Amino acid sequence: MERRNQTTLTEFILAGFSDVPQLQNFLFVVFLCIFKISFLANLFIILLYSFSPSLHTPMYFFLANFSILEICYVSTIIPKMLINLFYHQKTITFHGCAVQLYCFLLLGSAECYMLAAMAYDRYNAICHPLLYSNIMRRLVCIRLVLACWFIGTIVGVLQTILIFSLPFCGSNRINNFYCDIPPLLSLACKNTQFNEILIFIITFIIVIGPFILTVISYTNIIWTIVMHHPAGMRRKAFSTCTSHLIVVSMFFGSATIMYSRPKSSYGKDEEKFLSLIYTIIAPLMNPFIYSLRNTDVKNAVKKVILGNKIVRN
């Protein structure tokens, strides 16, 4: 029987929010609005960077690439969740689950290191302003972005192969709204100790490592500003750094808790809440925290608008 279940499994059931059926329509509207806002906000940043020469600096180069990553990231998770909410169909094919997991791991891992690279860029700009142009050359920026995508690709391939090489038997119900490693491990009918150890190691390398680097960068930034800048600039810098650290802590903190938990705790409802933070809430906040409130972005918008008016006249 176990062997037959392993070979005939063709789909999984994404339980999602089926435990609150009366909220399905409401949740569909909420997540659809979040998806549209996140998608359009990040697309706006990409287009603004493309058409604004004043933003062609390392900082906005990273932000534009970060926005590309964010669009792909939310598009991996939310559309399938919306389909399940709207049509009340909770299934995903075996191969579709594998593709979703691969894309999620690739983009999530790349985002962790992209956040660290962006913090490193700001560290050099504020702490080493005279050397900034030499340190953050365009080739260096391109290599950092490519490194983020390369690390994400390696993690995605490695973990997807290891997870879907496991035999699945019994229930095919995933207690989440997308395919993720912890709920999939709980469905495996084989000892997954090796997978759990590997997840812990990768969590440290991919999540905790970049988080430490990000915090170190912002700590040095705050220290430099306190020691060498006037009070007015301190308040603005503290406000910016605090908002960045809050979003970063939400993203890294929830992911760390999710992937460092023992297998015995898998399948509990708090997993959905943790997943919401780093898959939906943080990506929604990122474009507004990192880009749309910046003075340079506001000025670039004005130039684009005025430029269009001049052309029309």
mmCIF file of N, CA and C in Angstrom, residues 98-182:
data_model
loop_
_atom_site.group_PDB
_atom_site.id
_atom_site.type_symbol
_atom_site.label_atom_id
_atom_site.label_comp_id
_atom_site.label_asym_id
_atom_site.label_seq_id
_atom_site.Cartn_x
_atom_site.Cartn_y
_atom_site.Cartn_z
ATOM 1 N N ALA A 98 6.416 21.262 -7.220
ATOM 2 C CA ALA A 98 7.880 21.286 -7.310
ATOM 3 C C ALA A 98 8.367 22.591 -7.941
ATOM 4 N N VAL A 99 7.685 23.037 -8.997
ATOM 5 C CA VAL A 99 8.069 24.291 -9.657
ATOM 6 C C VAL A 99 7.869 25.478 -8.723
ATOM 7 N N GLN A 100 6.743 25.484 -8.016
ATOM 8 C CA GLN A 100 6.481 26.593 -7.091
ATOM 9 C C GLN A 100 7.526 26.630 -5.975
ATOM 10 N N LEU A 101 7.861 25.466 -5.430
ATOM 11 C CA LEU A 101 8.874 25.418 -4.370
ATOM 12 C C LEU A 101 10.217 25.907 -4.891
ATOM 13 N N TYR A 102 10.598 25.462 -6.093
ATOM 14 C CA TYR A 102 11.879 25.882 -6.668
ATOM 15 C C TYR A 102 11.926 27.402 -6.849
ATOM 16 N N CYS A 103 10.888 27.973 -7.444
ATOM 17 C CA CYS A 103 10.853 29.422 -7.678
ATOM 18 C C CYS A 103 10.867 30.187 -6.366
ATOM 19 N N PHE A 104 10.110 29.695 -5.385
ATOM 20 C CA PHE A 104 10.068 30.358 -4.088
ATOM 21 C C PHE A 104 11.435 30.362 -3.413
ATOM 22 N N LEU A 105 12.112 29.216 -3.421
ATOM 23 C CA LEU A 105 13.427 29.119 -2.785
ATOM 24 C C LEU A 105 14.462 29.973 -3.515
ATOM 25 N N LEU A 106 14.415 29.931 -4.843
ATOM 26 C CA LEU A 106 15.340 30.741 -5.640
ATOM 27 C C LEU A 106 15.182 32.215 -5.311
ATOM 28 N N LEU A 107 13.948 32.703 -5.387
ATOM 29 C CA LEU A 107 13.683 34.131 -5.208
ATOM 30 C C LEU A 107 13.848 34.559 -3.746
ATOM 31 N N GLY A 108 13.415 33.698 -2.817
ATOM 32 C CA GLY A 108 13.565 34.031 -1.402
ATOM 33 C C GLY A 108 15.023 34.106 -0.983
ATOM 34 N N SER A 109 15.829 33.154 -1.441
ATOM 35 C CA SER A 109 17.264 33.159 -1.113
ATOM 36 C C SER A 109 17.961 34.357 -1.748
ATOM 37 N N ALA A 110 17.612 34.647 -3.010
ATOM 38 C CA ALA A 110 18.200 35.800 -3.688
ATOM 39 C C ALA A 110 17.828 37.095 -2.974
ATOM 40 N N GLU A 111 16.591 37.179 -2.473
ATOM 41 C CA GLU A 111 16.163 38.386 -1.770
ATOM 42 C C GLU A 111 16.947 38.601 -0.488
ATOM 43 N N CYS A 112 17.246 37.528 0.239
ATOM 44 C CA CYS A 112 18.019 37.650 1.475
ATOM 45 C C CYS A 112 19.369 38.320 1.207
ATOM 46 N N TYR A 113 20.055 37.858 0.174
ATOM 47 C CA TYR A 113 21.371 38.430 -0.126
ATOM 48 C C TYR A 113 21.266 39.780 -0.821
ATOM 49 N N MET A 114 20.158 40.024 -1.535
ATOM 50 C CA MET A 114 19.972 41.338 -2.147
ATOM 51 C C MET A 114 19.797 42.404 -1.069
ATOM 52 N N LEU A 115 19.073 42.069 -0.004
ATOM 53 C CA LEU A 115 18.910 42.999 1.118
ATOM 54 C C LEU A 115 20.259 43.303 1.767
ATOM 55 N N ALA A 116 21.102 42.270 1.902
ATOM 56 C CA ALA A 116 22.442 42.472 2.461
ATOM 57 C C ALA A 116 23.293 43.336 1.541
ATOM 58 N N ALA A 117 23.186 43.125 0.227
ATOM 59 C CA ALA A 117 23.947 43.925 -0.741
ATOM 60 C C ALA A 117 23.504 45.379 -0.712
ATOM 61 N N MET A 118 22.203 45.624 -0.576
ATOM 62 C CA MET A 118 21.697 46.992 -0.501
ATOM 63 C C MET A 118 22.183 47.681 0.766
ATOM 64 N N ALA A 119 22.214 46.943 1.878
ATOM 65 C CA ALA A 119 22.728 47.512 3.124
ATOM 66 C C ALA A 119 24.221 47.810 3.002
ATOM 67 N N TYR A 120 24.956 46.939 2.339
ATOM 68 C CA TYR A 120 26.393 47.148 2.120
ATOM 69 C C TYR A 120 26.640 48.389 1.264
ATOM 70 N N ASP A 121 25.800 48.593 0.268
ATOM 71 C CA ASP A 121 25.905 49.783 -0.575
ATOM 72 C C ASP A 121 25.710 51.052 0.251
ATOM 73 N N ARG A 122 24.693 51.076 1.104
ATOM 74 C CA ARG A 122 24.430 52.250 1.954
ATOM 75 C C ARG A 122 25.557 52.446 2.966
ATOM 76 N N TYR A 123 26.125 51.350 3.462
ATOM 77 C CA TYR A 123 27.254 51.442 4.395
ATOM 78 C C TYR A 123 28.432 52.157 3.743
ATOM 79 N N ASN A 124 28.761 51.782 2.528
ATOM 80 C CA ASN A 124 29.880 52.418 1.836
ATOM 81 C C ASN A 124 29.578 53.871 1.486
ATOM 82 N N ALA A 125 28.333 54.151 1.121
ATOM 83 C CA ALA A 125 27.968 55.525 0.753
ATOM 84 C C ALA A 125 28.077 56.473 1.931
ATOM 85 N N ILE A 126 27.730 56.011 3.127
ATOM 86 C CA ILE A 126 27.703 56.892 4.302
ATOM 87 C C ILE A 126 28.992 56.813 5.107
ATOM 88 N N CYS A 127 29.550 55.638 5.234
ATOM 89 C CA CYS A 127 30.748 55.471 6.066
ATOM 90 C C CYS A 127 32.051 55.705 5.303
ATOM 91 N N HIS A 128 32.027 55.518 3.970
ATOM 92 C CA HIS A 128 33.227 55.737 3.155
ATOM 93 C C HIS A 128 32.878 56.553 1.910
ATOM 94 N N PRO A 129 32.388 57.771 2.089
ATOM 95 C CA PRO A 129 31.912 58.560 0.938
ATOM 96 C C PRO A 129 32.993 58.878 -0.091
ATOM 97 N N LEU A 130 34.232 59.077 0.366
ATOM 98 C CA LEU A 130 35.309 59.434 -0.564
ATOM 99 C C LEU A 130 35.735 58.240 -1.429
ATOM 100 N N LEU A 131 35.540 57.043 -0.898
ATOM 101 C CA LEU A 131 35.930 55.832 -1.634
ATOM 102 C C LEU A 131 34.742 55.161 -2.305
ATOM 103 N N TYR A 132 33.560 55.725 -2.119
ATOM 104 C CA TYR A 132 32.332 55.056 -2.559
ATOM 105 C C TYR A 132 32.335 54.735 -4.058
ATOM 106 N N SER A 133 32.702 55.711 -4.870
ATOM 107 C CA SER A 133 32.663 55.507 -6.328
ATOM 108 C C SER A 133 33.645 54.433 -6.775
ATOM 109 N N ASN A 134 34.749 54.273 -6.037
ATOM 110 C CA ASN A 134 35.717 53.231 -6.379
ATOM 111 C C ASN A 134 35.279 51.848 -5.884
ATOM 112 N N ILE A 135 34.650 51.837 -4.689
ATOM 113 C CA ILE A 135 34.221 50.555 -4.122
ATOM 114 C C ILE A 135 33.022 49.999 -4.882
ATOM 115 N N MET A 136 32.017 50.849 -5.101
ATOM 116 C CA MET A 136 30.767 50.393 -5.722
ATOM 117 C C MET A 136 30.760 50.738 -7.211
ATOM 118 N N ARG A 137 31.764 50.242 -7.923
ATOM 119 C CA ARG A 137 31.776 50.414 -9.375
ATOM 120 C C ARG A 137 30.640 49.611 -9.998
ATOM 121 N N ARG A 138 30.263 49.985 -11.219
ATOM 122 C CA ARG A 138 29.120 49.323 -11.854
ATOM 123 C C ARG A 138 29.357 47.823 -12.011
ATOM 124 N N LEU A 139 30.581 47.439 -12.357
ATOM 125 C CA LEU A 139 30.873 46.015 -12.516
ATOM 126 C C LEU A 139 30.712 45.283 -11.191
ATOM 127 N N VAL A 140 31.110 45.930 -10.098
ATOM 128 C CA VAL A 140 30.953 45.326 -8.769
ATOM 129 C C VAL A 140 29.477 45.137 -8.448
ATOM 130 N N CYS A 141 28.664 46.145 -8.756
ATOM 131 C CA CYS A 141 27.221 46.067 -8.498
ATOM 132 C C CYS A 141 26.591 44.931 -9.304
ATOM 133 N N ILE A 142 26.964 44.819 -10.567
ATOM 134 C CA ILE A 142 26.423 43.753 -11.413
ATOM 135 C C ILE A 142 26.810 42.386 -10.863
ATOM 136 N N ARG A 143 28.063 42.264 -10.430
ATOM 137 C CA ARG A 143 28.524 40.979 -9.882
ATOM 138 C C ARG A 143 27.775 40.621 -8.598
ATOM 139 N N LEU A 144 27.500 41.614 -7.764
ATOM 140 C CA LEU A 144 26.756 41.353 -6.532
ATOM 141 C C LEU A 144 25.341 40.868 -6.837
ATOM 142 N N VAL A 145 24.685 41.513 -7.799
ATOM 143 C CA VAL A 145 23.326 41.101 -8.184
ATOM 144 C C VAL A 145 23.338 39.691 -8.768
ATOM 145 N N LEU A 146 24.292 39.417 -9.660
ATOM 146 C CA LEU A 146 24.391 38.077 -10.253
ATOM 147 C C LEU A 146 24.694 37.028 -9.187
ATOM 148 N N ALA A 147 25.502 37.390 -8.199
ATOM 149 C CA ALA A 147 25.813 36.457 -7.110
ATOM 150 C C ALA A 147 24.555 36.111 -6.316
ATOM 151 N N CYS A 148 23.694 37.114 -6.096
ATOM 152 C CA CYS A 148 22.432 36.863 -5.381
ATOM 153 C C CYS A 148 21.573 35.852 -6.134
ATOM 154 N N TRP A 149 21.441 36.049 -7.443
ATOM 155 C CA TRP A 149 20.646 35.129 -8.257
ATOM 156 C C TRP A 149 21.297 33.745 -8.330
ATOM 157 N N PHE A 150 22.614 33.704 -8.388
ATOM 158 C CA PHE A 150 23.325 32.415 -8.448
ATOM 159 C C PHE A 150 23.112 31.622 -7.167
ATOM 160 N N ILE A 151 23.248 32.283 -6.016
ATOM 161 C CA ILE A 151 23.033 31.607 -4.731
ATOM 162 C C ILE A 151 21.609 31.088 -4.647
ATOM 163 N N GLY A 152 20.644 31.916 -5.071
ATOM 164 C CA GLY A 152 19.252 31.492 -5.056
ATOM 165 C C GLY A 152 19.007 30.282 -5.935
ATOM 166 N N THR A 153 19.628 30.270 -7.114
ATOM 167 C CA THR A 153 19.463 29.139 -8.037
ATOM 168 C C THR A 153 20.006 27.849 -7.437
ATOM 169 N N ILE A 154 21.179 27.919 -6.821
ATOM 170 C CA ILE A 154 21.786 26.728 -6.207
ATOM 171 C C ILE A 154 20.902 26.191 -5.089
ATOM 172 N N VAL A 155 20.430 27.080 -4.228
ATOM 173 C CA VAL A 155 19.571 26.654 -3.109
ATOM 174 C C VAL A 155 18.273 26.050 -3.639
ATOM 175 N N GLY A 156 17.669 26.713 -4.641
ATOM 176 C CA GLY A 156 16.419 26.213 -5.201
ATOM 177 C C GLY A 156 16.554 24.825 -5.800
ATOM 178 N N VAL A 157 17.586 24.627 -6.598
ATOM 179 C CA VAL A 157 17.804 23.322 -7.235
ATOM 180 C C VAL A 157 18.079 22.242 -6.188
ATOM 181 N N LEU A 158 18.993 22.533 -5.266
ATOM 182 C CA LEU A 158 19.404 21.546 -4.261
ATOM 183 C C LEU A 158 18.233 21.107 -3.396
ATOM 184 N N GLN A 159 17.515 22.077 -2.837
ATOM 185 C CA GLN A 159 16.429 21.730 -1.916
ATOM 186 C C GLN A 159 15.248 21.089 -2.626
ATOM 187 N N THR A 160 14.924 21.553 -3.829
ATOM 188 C CA THR A 160 13.796 20.971 -4.564
ATOM 189 C C THR A 160 14.065 19.512 -4.904
ATOM 190 N N ILE A 161 15.288 19.218 -5.347
ATOM 191 C CA ILE A 161 15.646 17.828 -5.670
ATOM 192 C C ILE A 161 15.577 16.953 -4.418
ATOM 193 N N LEU A 162 16.111 17.447 -3.305
ATOM 194 C CA LEU A 162 16.126 16.652 -2.074
ATOM 195 C C LEU A 162 14.718 16.409 -1.545
ATOM 196 N N ILE A 163 13.856 17.445 -1.608
ATOM 197 C CA ILE A 163 12.501 17.299 -1.077
ATOM 198 C C ILE A 163 11.679 16.355 -1.937
ATOM 199 N N PHE A 164 11.730 16.518 -3.256
ATOM 200 C CA PHE A 164 10.874 15.713 -4.128
ATOM 201 C C PHE A 164 11.504 14.377 -4.500
ATOM 202 N N SER A 165 12.656 14.071 -3.917
ATOM 203 C CA SER A 165 13.197 12.718 -4.002
ATOM 204 C C SER A 165 12.662 11.847 -2.873
ATOM 205 N N LEU A 166 12.020 12.497 -1.883
ATOM 206 C CA LEU A 166 11.454 11.753 -0.766
ATOM 207 C C LEU A 166 10.183 11.024 -1.194
ATOM 208 N N PRO A 167 9.908 9.868 -0.613
ATOM 209 C CA PRO A 167 8.637 9.193 -0.888
ATOM 210 C C PRO A 167 7.517 9.819 -0.059
ATOM 211 N N PHE A 168 6.377 10.093 -0.679
ATOM 212 C CA PHE A 168 5.219 10.643 0.013
ATOM 213 C C PHE A 168 4.140 9.577 0.077
ATOM 214 N N CYS A 169 3.599 9.382 1.258
ATOM 215 C CA CYS A 169 2.543 8.387 1.404
ATOM 216 C C CYS A 169 1.537 8.893 2.430
ATOM 217 N N GLY A 170 0.356 8.324 2.382
ATOM 218 C CA GLY A 170 -0.685 8.767 3.298
ATOM 219 C C GLY A 170 -1.322 10.054 2.806
ATOM 220 N N SER A 171 -1.443 11.026 3.686
ATOM 221 C CA SER A 171 -2.112 12.279 3.353
ATOM 222 C C SER A 171 -1.293 13.095 2.362
ATOM 223 N N ASN A 172 -2.001 13.798 1.486
ATOM 224 C CA ASN A 172 -1.332 14.731 0.561
ATOM 225 C C ASN A 172 -1.771 16.163 0.842
ATOM 226 N N ARG A 173 -2.237 16.410 2.052
ATOM 227 C CA ARG A 173 -2.751 17.721 2.467
ATOM 228 C C ARG A 173 -1.624 18.572 3.036
ATOM 229 N N ILE A 174 -1.333 19.693 2.365
ATOM 230 C CA ILE A 174 -0.317 20.645 2.825
ATOM 231 C C ILE A 174 -1.007 21.734 3.629
ATOM 232 N N ASN A 175 -0.643 21.851 4.879
ATOM 233 C CA ASN A 175 -1.301 22.820 5.752
ATOM 234 C C ASN A 175 -0.695 24.221 5.573
ATOM 235 N N ASN A 176 -0.815 24.717 4.354
ATOM 236 C CA ASN A 176 -0.328 26.065 4.046
ATOM 237 C C ASN A 176 -0.986 26.495 2.741
ATOM 238 N N PHE A 177 -0.715 27.747 2.324
ATOM 239 C CA PHE A 177 -1.338 28.240 1.093
ATOM 240 C C PHE A 177 -0.400 28.147 -0.101
ATOM 241 N N TYR A 178 0.770 27.559 0.077
ATOM 242 C CA TYR A 178 1.709 27.310 -1.022
ATOM 243 C C TYR A 178 2.612 26.157 -0.629
ATOM 244 N N CYS A 179 3.371 25.651 -1.585
ATOM 245 C CA CYS A 179 4.273 24.527 -1.324
ATOM 246 C C CYS A 179 5.544 25.038 -0.665
ATOM 247 N N ASP A 180 5.791 24.569 0.533
ATOM 248 C CA ASP A 180 6.974 24.982 1.274
ATOM 249 C C ASP A 180 7.630 23.752 1.887
ATOM 250 N N ILE A 181 8.868 23.888 2.310
ATOM 251 C CA ILE A 181 9.635 22.737 2.777
ATOM 252 C C ILE A 181 9.056 22.106 4.042
ATOM 253 N N PRO A 182 8.804 22.850 5.121
ATOM 254 C CA PRO A 182 8.334 22.205 6.356
ATOM 255 C C PRO A 182 7.068 21.359 6.190
#
